Short mmCIF file of C-alpha atoms and ligand atoms in Angstrom, two decimals:
data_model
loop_
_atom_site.label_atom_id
_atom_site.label_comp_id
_atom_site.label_asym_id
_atom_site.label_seq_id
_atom_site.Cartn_x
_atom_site.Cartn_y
_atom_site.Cartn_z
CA UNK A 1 21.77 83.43 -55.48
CA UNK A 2 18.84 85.19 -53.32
CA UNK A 3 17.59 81.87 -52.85
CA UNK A 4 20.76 80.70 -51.31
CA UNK A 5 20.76 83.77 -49.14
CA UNK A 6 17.40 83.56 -47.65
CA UNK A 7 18.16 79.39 -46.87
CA UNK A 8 21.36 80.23 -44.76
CA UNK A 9 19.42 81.26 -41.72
CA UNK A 10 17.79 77.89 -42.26
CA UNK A 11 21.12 76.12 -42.91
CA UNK A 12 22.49 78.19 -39.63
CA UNK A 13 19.70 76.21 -37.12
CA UNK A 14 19.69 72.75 -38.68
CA UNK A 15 23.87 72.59 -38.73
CA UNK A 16 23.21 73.85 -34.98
CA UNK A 17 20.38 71.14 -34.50
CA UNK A 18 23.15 68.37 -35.66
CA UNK A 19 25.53 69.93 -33.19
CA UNK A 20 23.04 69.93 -29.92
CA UNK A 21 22.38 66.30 -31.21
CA UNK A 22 25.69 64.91 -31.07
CA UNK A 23 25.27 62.58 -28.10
CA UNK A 24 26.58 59.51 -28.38
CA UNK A 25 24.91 56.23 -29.28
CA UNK A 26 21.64 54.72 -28.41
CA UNK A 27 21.76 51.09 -29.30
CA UNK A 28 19.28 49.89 -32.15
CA UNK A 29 19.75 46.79 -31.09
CA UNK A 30 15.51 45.80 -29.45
CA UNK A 31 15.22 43.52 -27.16
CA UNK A 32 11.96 41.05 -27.64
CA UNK A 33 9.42 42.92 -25.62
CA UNK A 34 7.66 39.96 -23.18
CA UNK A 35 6.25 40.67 -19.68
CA UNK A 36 7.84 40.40 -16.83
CA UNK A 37 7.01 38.01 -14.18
CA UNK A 38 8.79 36.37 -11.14
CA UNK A 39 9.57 32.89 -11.59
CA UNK A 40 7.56 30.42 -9.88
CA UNK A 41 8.25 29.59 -5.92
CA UNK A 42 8.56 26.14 -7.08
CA UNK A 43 11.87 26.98 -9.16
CA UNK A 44 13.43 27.50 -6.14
CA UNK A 45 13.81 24.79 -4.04
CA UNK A 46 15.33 24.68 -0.51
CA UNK A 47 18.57 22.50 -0.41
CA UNK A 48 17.08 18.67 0.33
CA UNK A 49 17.47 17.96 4.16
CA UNK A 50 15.87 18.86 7.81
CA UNK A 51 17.24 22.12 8.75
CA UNK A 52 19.67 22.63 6.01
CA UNK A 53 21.21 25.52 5.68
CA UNK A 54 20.07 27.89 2.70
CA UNK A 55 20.73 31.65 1.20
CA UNK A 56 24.20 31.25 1.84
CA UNK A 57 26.26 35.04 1.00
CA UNK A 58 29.48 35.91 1.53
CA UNK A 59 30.37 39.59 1.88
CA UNK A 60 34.32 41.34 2.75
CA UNK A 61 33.85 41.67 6.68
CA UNK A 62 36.65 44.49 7.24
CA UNK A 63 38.08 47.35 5.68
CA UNK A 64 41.07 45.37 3.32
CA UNK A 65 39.71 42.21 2.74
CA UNK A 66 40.86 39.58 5.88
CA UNK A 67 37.98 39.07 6.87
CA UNK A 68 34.50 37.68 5.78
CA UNK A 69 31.05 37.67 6.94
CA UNK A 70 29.14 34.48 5.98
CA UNK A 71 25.50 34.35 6.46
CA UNK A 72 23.03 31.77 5.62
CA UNK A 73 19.57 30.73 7.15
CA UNK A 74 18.52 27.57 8.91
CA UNK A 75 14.49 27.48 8.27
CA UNK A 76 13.97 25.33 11.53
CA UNK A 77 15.95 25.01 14.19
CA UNK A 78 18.81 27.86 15.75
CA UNK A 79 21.27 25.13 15.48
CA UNK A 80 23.55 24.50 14.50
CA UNK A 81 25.05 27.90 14.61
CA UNK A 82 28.87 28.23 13.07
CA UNK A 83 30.74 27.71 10.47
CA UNK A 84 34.32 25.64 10.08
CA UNK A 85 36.67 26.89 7.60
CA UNK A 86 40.22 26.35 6.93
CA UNK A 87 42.42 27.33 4.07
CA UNK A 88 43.12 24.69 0.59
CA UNK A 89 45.78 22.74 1.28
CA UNK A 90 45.20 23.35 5.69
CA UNK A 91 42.48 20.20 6.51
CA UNK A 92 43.74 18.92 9.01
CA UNK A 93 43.81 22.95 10.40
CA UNK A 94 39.81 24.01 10.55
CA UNK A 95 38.76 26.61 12.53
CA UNK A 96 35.61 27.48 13.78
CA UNK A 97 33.62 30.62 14.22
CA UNK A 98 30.16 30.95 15.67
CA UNK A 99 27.38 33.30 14.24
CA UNK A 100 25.23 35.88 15.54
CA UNK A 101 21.37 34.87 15.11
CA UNK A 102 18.24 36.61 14.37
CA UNK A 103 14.60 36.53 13.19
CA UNK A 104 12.42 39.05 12.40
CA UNK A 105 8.60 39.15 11.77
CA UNK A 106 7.13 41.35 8.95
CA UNK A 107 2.87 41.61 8.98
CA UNK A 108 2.10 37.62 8.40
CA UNK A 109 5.61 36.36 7.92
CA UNK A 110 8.15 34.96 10.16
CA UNK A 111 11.66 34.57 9.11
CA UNK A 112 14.19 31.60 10.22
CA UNK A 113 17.16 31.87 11.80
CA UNK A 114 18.92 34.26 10.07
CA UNK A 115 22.95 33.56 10.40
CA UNK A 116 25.93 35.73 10.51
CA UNK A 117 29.64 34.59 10.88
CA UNK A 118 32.88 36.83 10.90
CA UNK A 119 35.72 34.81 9.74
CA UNK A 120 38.88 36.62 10.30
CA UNK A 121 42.68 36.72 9.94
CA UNK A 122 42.34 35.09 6.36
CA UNK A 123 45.91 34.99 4.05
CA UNK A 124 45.55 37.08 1.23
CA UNK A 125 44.81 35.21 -2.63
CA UNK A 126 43.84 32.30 -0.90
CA UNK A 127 41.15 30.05 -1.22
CA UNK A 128 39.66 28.56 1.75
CA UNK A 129 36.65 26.16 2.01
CA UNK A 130 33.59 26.03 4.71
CA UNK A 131 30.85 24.39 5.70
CA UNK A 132 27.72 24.81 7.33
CA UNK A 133 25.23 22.88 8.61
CA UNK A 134 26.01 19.16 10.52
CA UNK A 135 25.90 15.79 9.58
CA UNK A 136 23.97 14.56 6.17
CA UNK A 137 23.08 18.27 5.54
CA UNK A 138 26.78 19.51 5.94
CA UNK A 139 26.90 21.98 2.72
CA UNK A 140 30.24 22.86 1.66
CA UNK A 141 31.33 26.06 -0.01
CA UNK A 142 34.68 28.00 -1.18
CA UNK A 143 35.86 31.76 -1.96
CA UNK A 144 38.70 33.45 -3.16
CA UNK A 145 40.73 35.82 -0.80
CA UNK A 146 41.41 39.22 -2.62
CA UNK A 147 45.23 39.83 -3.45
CA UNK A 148 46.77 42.54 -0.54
CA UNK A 149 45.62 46.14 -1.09
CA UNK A 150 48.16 47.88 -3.06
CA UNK A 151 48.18 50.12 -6.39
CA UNK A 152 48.52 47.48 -9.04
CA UNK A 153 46.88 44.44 -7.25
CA UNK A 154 44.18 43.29 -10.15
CA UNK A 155 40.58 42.12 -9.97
CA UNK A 156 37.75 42.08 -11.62
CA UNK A 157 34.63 42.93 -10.42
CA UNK A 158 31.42 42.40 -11.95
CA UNK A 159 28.39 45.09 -11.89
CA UNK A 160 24.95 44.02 -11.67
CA UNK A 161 22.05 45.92 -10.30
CA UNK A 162 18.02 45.51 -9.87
CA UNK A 163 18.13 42.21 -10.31
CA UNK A 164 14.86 40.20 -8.92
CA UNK A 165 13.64 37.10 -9.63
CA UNK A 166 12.36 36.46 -13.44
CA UNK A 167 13.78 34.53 -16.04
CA UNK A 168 15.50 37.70 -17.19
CA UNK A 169 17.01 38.10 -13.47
CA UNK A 170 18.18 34.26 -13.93
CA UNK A 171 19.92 34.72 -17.36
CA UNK A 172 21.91 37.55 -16.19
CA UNK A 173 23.46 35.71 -13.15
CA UNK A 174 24.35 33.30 -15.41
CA UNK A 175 25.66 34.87 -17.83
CA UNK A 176 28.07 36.59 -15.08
CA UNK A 177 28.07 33.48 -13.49
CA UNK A 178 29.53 31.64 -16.99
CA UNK A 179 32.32 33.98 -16.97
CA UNK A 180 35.48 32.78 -15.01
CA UNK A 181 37.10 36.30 -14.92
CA UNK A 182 34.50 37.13 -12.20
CA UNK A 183 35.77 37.75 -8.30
CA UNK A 184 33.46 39.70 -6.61
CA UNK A 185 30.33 41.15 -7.10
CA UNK A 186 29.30 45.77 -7.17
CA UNK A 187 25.53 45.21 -6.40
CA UNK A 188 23.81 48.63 -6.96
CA UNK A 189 20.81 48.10 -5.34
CA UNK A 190 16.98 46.49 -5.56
CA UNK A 191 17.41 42.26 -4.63
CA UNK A 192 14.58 40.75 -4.31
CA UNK A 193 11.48 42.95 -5.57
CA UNK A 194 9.27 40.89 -2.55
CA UNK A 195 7.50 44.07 -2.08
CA UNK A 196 6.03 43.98 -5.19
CA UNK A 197 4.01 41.17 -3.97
CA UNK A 198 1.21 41.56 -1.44
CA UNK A 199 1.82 42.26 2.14
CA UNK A 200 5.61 42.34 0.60
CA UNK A 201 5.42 38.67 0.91
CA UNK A 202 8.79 38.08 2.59
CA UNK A 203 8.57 34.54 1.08
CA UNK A 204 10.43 36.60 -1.92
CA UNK A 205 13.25 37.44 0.55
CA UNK A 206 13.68 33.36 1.29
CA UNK A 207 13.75 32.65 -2.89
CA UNK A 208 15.83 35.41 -3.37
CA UNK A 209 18.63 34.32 -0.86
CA UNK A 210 18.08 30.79 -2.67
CA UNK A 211 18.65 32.11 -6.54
CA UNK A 212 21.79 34.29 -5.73
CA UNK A 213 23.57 31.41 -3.95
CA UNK A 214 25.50 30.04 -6.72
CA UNK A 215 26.91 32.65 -6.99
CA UNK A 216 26.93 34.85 -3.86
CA UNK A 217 28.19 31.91 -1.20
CA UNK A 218 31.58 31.79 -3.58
CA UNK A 219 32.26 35.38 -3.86
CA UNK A 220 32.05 38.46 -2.00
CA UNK A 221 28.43 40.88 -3.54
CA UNK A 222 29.33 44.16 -1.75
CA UNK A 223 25.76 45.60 -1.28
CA UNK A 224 24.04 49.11 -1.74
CA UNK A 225 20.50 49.64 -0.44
CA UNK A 226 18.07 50.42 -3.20
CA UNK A 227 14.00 51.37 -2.63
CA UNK A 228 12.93 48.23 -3.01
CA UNK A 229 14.66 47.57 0.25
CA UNK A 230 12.88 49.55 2.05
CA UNK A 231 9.85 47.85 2.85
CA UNK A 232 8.01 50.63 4.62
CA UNK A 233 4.74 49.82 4.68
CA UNK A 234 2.59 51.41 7.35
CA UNK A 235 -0.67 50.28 6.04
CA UNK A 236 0.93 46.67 7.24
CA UNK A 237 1.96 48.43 10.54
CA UNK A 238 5.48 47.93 8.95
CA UNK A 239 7.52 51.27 9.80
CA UNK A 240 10.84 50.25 10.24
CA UNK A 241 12.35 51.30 6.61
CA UNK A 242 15.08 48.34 5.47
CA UNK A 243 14.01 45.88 8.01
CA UNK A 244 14.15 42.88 6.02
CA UNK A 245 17.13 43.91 4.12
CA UNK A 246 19.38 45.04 7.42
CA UNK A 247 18.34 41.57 8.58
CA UNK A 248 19.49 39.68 6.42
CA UNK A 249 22.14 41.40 4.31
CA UNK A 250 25.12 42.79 6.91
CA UNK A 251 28.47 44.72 5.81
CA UNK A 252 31.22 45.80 7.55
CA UNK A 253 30.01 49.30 8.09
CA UNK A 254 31.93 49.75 11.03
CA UNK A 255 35.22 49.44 9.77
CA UNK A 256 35.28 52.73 7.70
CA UNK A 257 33.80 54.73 10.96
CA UNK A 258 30.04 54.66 9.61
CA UNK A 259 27.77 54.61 11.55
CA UNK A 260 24.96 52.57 9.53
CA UNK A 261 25.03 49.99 7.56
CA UNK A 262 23.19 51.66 4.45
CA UNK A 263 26.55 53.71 3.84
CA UNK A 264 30.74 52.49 4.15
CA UNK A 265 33.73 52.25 2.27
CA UNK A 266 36.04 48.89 1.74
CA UNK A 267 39.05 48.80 0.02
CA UNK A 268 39.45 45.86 -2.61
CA UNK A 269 42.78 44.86 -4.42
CA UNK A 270 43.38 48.39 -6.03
CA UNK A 271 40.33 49.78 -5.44
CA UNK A 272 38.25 52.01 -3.03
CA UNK A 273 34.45 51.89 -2.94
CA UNK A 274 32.11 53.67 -1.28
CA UNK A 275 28.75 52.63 -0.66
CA UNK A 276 26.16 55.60 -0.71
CA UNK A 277 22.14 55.17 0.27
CA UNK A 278 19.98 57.43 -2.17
CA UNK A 279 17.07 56.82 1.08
CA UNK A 280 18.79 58.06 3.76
CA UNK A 281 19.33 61.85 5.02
CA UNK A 282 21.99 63.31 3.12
CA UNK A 283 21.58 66.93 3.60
CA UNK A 284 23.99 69.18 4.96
CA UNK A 285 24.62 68.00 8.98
CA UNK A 286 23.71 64.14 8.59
CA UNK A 287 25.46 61.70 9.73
CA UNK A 288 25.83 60.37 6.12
CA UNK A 289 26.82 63.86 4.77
CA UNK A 290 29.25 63.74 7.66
CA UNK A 291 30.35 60.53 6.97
CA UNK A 292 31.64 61.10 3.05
CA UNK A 293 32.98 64.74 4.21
CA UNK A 294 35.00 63.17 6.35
CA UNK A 295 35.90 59.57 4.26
CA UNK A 296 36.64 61.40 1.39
CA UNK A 297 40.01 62.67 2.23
CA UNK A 298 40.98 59.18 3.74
CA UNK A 299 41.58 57.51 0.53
CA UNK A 300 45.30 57.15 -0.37
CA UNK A 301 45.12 56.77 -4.20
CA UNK A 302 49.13 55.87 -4.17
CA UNK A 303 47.57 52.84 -2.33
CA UNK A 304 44.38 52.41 -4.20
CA UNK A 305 44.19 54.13 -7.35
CA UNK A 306 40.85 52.93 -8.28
CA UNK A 307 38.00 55.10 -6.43
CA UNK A 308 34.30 53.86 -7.62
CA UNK A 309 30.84 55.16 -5.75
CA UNK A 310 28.07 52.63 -6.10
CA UNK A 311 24.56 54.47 -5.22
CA UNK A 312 21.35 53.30 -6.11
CA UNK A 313 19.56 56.54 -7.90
CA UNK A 314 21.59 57.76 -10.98
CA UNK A 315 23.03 61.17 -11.31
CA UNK A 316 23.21 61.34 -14.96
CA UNK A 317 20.20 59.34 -16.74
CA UNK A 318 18.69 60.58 -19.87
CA UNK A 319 15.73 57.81 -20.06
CA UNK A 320 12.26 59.20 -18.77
CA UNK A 321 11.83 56.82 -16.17
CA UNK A 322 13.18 57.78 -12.68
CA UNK A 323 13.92 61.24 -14.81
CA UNK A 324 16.45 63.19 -12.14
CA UNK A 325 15.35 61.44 -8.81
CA UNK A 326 19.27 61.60 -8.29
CA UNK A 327 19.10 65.36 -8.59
CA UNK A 328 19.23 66.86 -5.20
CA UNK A 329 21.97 64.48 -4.42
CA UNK A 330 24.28 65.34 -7.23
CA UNK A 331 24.22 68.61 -6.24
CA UNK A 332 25.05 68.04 -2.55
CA UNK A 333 27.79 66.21 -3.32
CA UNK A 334 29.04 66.56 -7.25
CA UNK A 335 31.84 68.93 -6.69
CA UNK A 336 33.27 66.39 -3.89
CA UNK A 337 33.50 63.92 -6.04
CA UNK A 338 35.22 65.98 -8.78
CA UNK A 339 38.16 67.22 -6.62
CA UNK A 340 38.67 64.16 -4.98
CA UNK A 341 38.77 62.52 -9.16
CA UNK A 342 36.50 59.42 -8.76
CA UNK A 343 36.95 57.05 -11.13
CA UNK A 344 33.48 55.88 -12.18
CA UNK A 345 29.86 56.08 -10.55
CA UNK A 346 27.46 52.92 -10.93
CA UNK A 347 24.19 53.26 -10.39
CA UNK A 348 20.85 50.99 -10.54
CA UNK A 349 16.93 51.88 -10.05
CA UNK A 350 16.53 52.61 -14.20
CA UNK A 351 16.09 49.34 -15.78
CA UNK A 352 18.66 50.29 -18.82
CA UNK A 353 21.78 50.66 -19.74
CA UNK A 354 23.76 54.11 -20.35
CA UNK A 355 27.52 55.56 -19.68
CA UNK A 356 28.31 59.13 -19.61
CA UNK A 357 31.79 60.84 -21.45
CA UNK A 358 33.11 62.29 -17.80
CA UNK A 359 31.37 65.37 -17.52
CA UNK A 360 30.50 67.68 -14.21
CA UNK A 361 27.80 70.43 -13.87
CA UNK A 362 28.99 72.41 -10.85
CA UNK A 363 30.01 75.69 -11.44
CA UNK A 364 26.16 76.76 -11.64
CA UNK A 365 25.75 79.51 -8.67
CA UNK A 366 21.78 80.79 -10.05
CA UNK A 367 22.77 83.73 -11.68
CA UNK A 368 25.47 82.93 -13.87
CA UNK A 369 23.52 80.22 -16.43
CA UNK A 370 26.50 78.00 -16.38
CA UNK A 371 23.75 75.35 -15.49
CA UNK A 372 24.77 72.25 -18.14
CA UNK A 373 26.77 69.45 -17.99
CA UNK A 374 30.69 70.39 -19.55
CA UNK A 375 33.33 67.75 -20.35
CA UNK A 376 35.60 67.72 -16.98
CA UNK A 377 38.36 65.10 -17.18
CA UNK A 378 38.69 65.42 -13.33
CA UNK A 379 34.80 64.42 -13.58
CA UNK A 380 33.62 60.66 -12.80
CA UNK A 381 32.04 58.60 -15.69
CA UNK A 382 28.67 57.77 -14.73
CA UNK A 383 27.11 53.98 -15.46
CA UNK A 384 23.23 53.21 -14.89
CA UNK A 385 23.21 49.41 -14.53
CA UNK A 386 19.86 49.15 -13.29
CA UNK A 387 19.13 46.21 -15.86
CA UNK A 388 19.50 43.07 -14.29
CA UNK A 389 16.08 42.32 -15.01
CA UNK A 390 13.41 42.28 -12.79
CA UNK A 391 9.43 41.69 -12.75
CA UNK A 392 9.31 45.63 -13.45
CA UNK A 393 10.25 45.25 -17.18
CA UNK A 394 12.60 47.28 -19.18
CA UNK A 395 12.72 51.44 -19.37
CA UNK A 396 12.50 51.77 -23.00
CA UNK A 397 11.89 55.43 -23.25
CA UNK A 398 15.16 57.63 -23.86
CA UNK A 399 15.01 61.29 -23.71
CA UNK A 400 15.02 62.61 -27.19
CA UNK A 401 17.58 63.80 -28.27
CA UNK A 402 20.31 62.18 -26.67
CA UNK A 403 21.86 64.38 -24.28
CA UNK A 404 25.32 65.29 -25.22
CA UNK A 405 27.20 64.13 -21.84
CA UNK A 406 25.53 60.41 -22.97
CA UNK A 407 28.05 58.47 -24.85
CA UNK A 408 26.35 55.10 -25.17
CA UNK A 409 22.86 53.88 -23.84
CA UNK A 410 20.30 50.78 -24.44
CA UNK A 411 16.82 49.29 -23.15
CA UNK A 412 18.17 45.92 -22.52
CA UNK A 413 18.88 43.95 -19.95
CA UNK A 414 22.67 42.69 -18.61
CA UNK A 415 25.99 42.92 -16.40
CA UNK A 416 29.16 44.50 -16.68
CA UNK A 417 32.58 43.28 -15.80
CA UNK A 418 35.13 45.73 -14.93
CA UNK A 419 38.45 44.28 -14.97
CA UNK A 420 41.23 46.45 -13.04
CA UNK A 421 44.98 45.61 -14.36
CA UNK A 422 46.97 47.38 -12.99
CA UNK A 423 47.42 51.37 -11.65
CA UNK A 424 46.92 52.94 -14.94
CA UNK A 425 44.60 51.16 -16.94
CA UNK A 426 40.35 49.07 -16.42
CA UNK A 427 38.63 46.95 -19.35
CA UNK A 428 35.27 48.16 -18.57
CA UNK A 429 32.61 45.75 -20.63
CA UNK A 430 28.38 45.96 -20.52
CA UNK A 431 27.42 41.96 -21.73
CA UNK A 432 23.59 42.59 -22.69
CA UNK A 433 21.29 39.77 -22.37
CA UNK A 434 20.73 38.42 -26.08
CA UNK A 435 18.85 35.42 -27.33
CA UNK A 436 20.35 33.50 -23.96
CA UNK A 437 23.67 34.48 -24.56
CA UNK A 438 26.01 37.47 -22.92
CA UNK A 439 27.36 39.91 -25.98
CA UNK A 440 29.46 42.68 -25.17
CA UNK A 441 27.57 45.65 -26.43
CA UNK A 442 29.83 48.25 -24.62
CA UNK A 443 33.28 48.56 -23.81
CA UNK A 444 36.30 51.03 -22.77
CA UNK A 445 39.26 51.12 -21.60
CA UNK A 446 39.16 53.02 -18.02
CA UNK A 447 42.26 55.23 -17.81
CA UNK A 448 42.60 56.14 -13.53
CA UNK A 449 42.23 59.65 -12.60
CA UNK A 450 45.07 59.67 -10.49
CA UNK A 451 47.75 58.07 -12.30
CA UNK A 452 47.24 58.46 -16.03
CA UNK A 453 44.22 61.23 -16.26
CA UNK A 454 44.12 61.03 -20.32
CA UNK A 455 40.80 61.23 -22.20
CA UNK A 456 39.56 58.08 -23.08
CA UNK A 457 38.84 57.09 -26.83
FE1 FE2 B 1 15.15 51.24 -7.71
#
């Protein structure tokens, strides 16, 4: 009996020990463990033909999804410089819209002609072909229209972030690219990794713009700036940060009053997104901080229901790499996000995967000690999707223990589709990247904030 008493201090801590430890799941599953490496410039080609046009994108060029900005590059010549479109079914009804050109040098390298067309007044759910490029090098492409903004117009999005160049980078796009639920793309930041080459060889811009084109010139990527886009290299006497990246990759910034590219809002189907930049002023008095103070409040959830952030630097990330580099942004603008109920945050820049249980730290004021994370279900559920797999290699070190806001996290490599159905209700689904094929590894049902704010099992 006395030996029972003196153990049930002992018993006390290690019951307490399993309680602190109770969060969530990280995955057993291991990845094989292989370096890294960007695939060869010889696996990708330019498409065959003098001056054809290459790198074609397509990205939603307004605020509701009318409108779209198609950009490609011609390597030699200026010309020719538009596109024709017209809608299925419409042939004999083409239209034509002329682009905006530009070049940019960057230490050694000179870009070509760098293309950018608004098409505009499209029909809503409608598919509409276009072509660029003249004579034997006409190249011919199609999209999807988005249905008209309203609370239960579907879609499905899919989530991919730091992706690169490396046969890792190659079997997630096709993974996403394999699966016909996909129409349109939540890129989180980091393309092309070219400054991880010397002098940022810009070359890596060029192969990039080449290996997302199955993909990219047939669906809208809506794009958030990571640090790999910044390309600030003064040692180069390269000190314009994003140069390569506002070049070549344009939104529709204006459309939701911002007043740089690197931050805006767009409205897709049911949903809202905002576009943060993790490397831009943010403080108190910027023009971004002004920005979301004052976008915030514009978003009619009756109309869109579905309000998702994409920023590049996590908020909540319990691996040791890129430990709290989100930090000084969550607090400036946490407790925004909570009152205004955001639906879900999706981040990049850690190469792994993890979701959060919704959970907000904000009530900490320095002398109270109310300074952890609490389950909030006005609170957004965070996602790091930084694992698209680039020549960086996986994070594979978690925190230990698991904090208890993480409810499921893995050093592997993937996508995510989120699939909106209707006001109420998202089938949220992380497809890691295993033995060349896409397996769902985690999945939830999303239940919106605004119009059915249950907990989620
Ligand atoms: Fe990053």
């Amino acid at each position: 009996m006395d030996a029972i008493i003196l153990l049930l201090p002992v018993l006390f801590v290690l019951l307490n020990f399993v309680e602190v430890c109770n969060g969530g799941i990280t995955s057993s599953f291991v990845r094989k463990l292989y370096a890294s490496e960007d695939m060869p410039l010889s696996d990708f080609p330019p498409p065959p033909g003098y001056n054809a046009p290459e790198q074609v994108h397509i990205t939603q060029g307004d605020l509701v999804g009318r409108a779209m900005i198609i950009s490609w590059v011609t390597p030699l010549l200026r010309h020719p410089d538009y596109v024709v479109y017209w809608a299925a079914g419409s042939k004999h009804k083409k239209h034509k819209a002329h682009s905006s050109v530009e070049t940019y040098r960057f230490y050694n390298y000179s870009s070509g002609h760098i293309h950018h067309a608004t098409i505009k007044n499209l029909a809503f759910d409608t598919r509409y072909f276009y072509e660029l490029g003249a004579g034997n090098v006409t190249r011919r492409f199609s999209f999807r229209t988005p249905s008209k903004v309203g609370p239960d117009a579907p879609y499905t999005f899919g989530i991919i972030g730091d992706l690169g160049q490396t046969h890792d980078s190659y079997q997630t796009l096709e993974h996403y690219v394999s699966n016909p639920k996909g129409q349109g793309v939540l890129f989180v930041g980091d393309l092309s990794y070219a400054d991880n080459h010397p002098n940022h060889d810009n070359v890596r811009w060029d192969t990039f713009g080449r290996f997302i084109e199955k993909c990219a010139a047939y669906q809208s990527w809506t794009w958030t700036a990571g640090n790999h886009e910044l390309d600030f290299a003064p040692e180069l006497e390269e000190d314009v940060p994003f140069k390569p990246y506002l070049h070549r990759y344009h939104v529709p910034y204006k459309a939701s009053q911002s007043t740089s590219p690197l931050w805006y809002s767009i409205k897709r189907a049911s949903a809202y997104i905002i576009v943060l930049s993790s490397y831009s002023a943010y403080g108190k008095y910027t023009p971004q901080y002004a920005w979301l103070e004052s976008e915030l409040p514009k978003v009619n959830r009756a109309e869109t229901p579905w309000l998702i952030v994409l920023v590049h630097s996590p908020w909540y990330n319990s691996n040791n790499y890129h430990y709290m580099e989100g930090e000084t942004m969550r607090v400036q603008f946490e407790s925004w996000f909570v009152k205004n109920k955001v639906d879900v945050v999706f981040a990049g820049h850690v190469h792994a995967y993890e979701r959060t249980e919704r959970i907000s730290n904000i009530n900490y004021n320095i002398t109270n000690g109310m300074s952890a994370p609490v389950k909030d279900p006005s609170a957004p559920i965070y996602i790091t999707i930084g694992d698209g797999g680039n020549v960086e290699g996986i994070a594979d070190s978690f925190t230990e223990p698991p904090p208890r806001y993480s409810a499921f996290r893995e050093a592997s490599f993937g996508h995510a589709v989120l699939e909106i159905k209707n006001r109420t209700h998202a089938h949220y689904a992380w497809h890691r990247n295993q033995d060349n094929n896409a397996v769902v590894a985690d999945d939830v049902w999303l239940h919106n904030r605004y119009y059915y704010p249950e907990e989620e099992v």
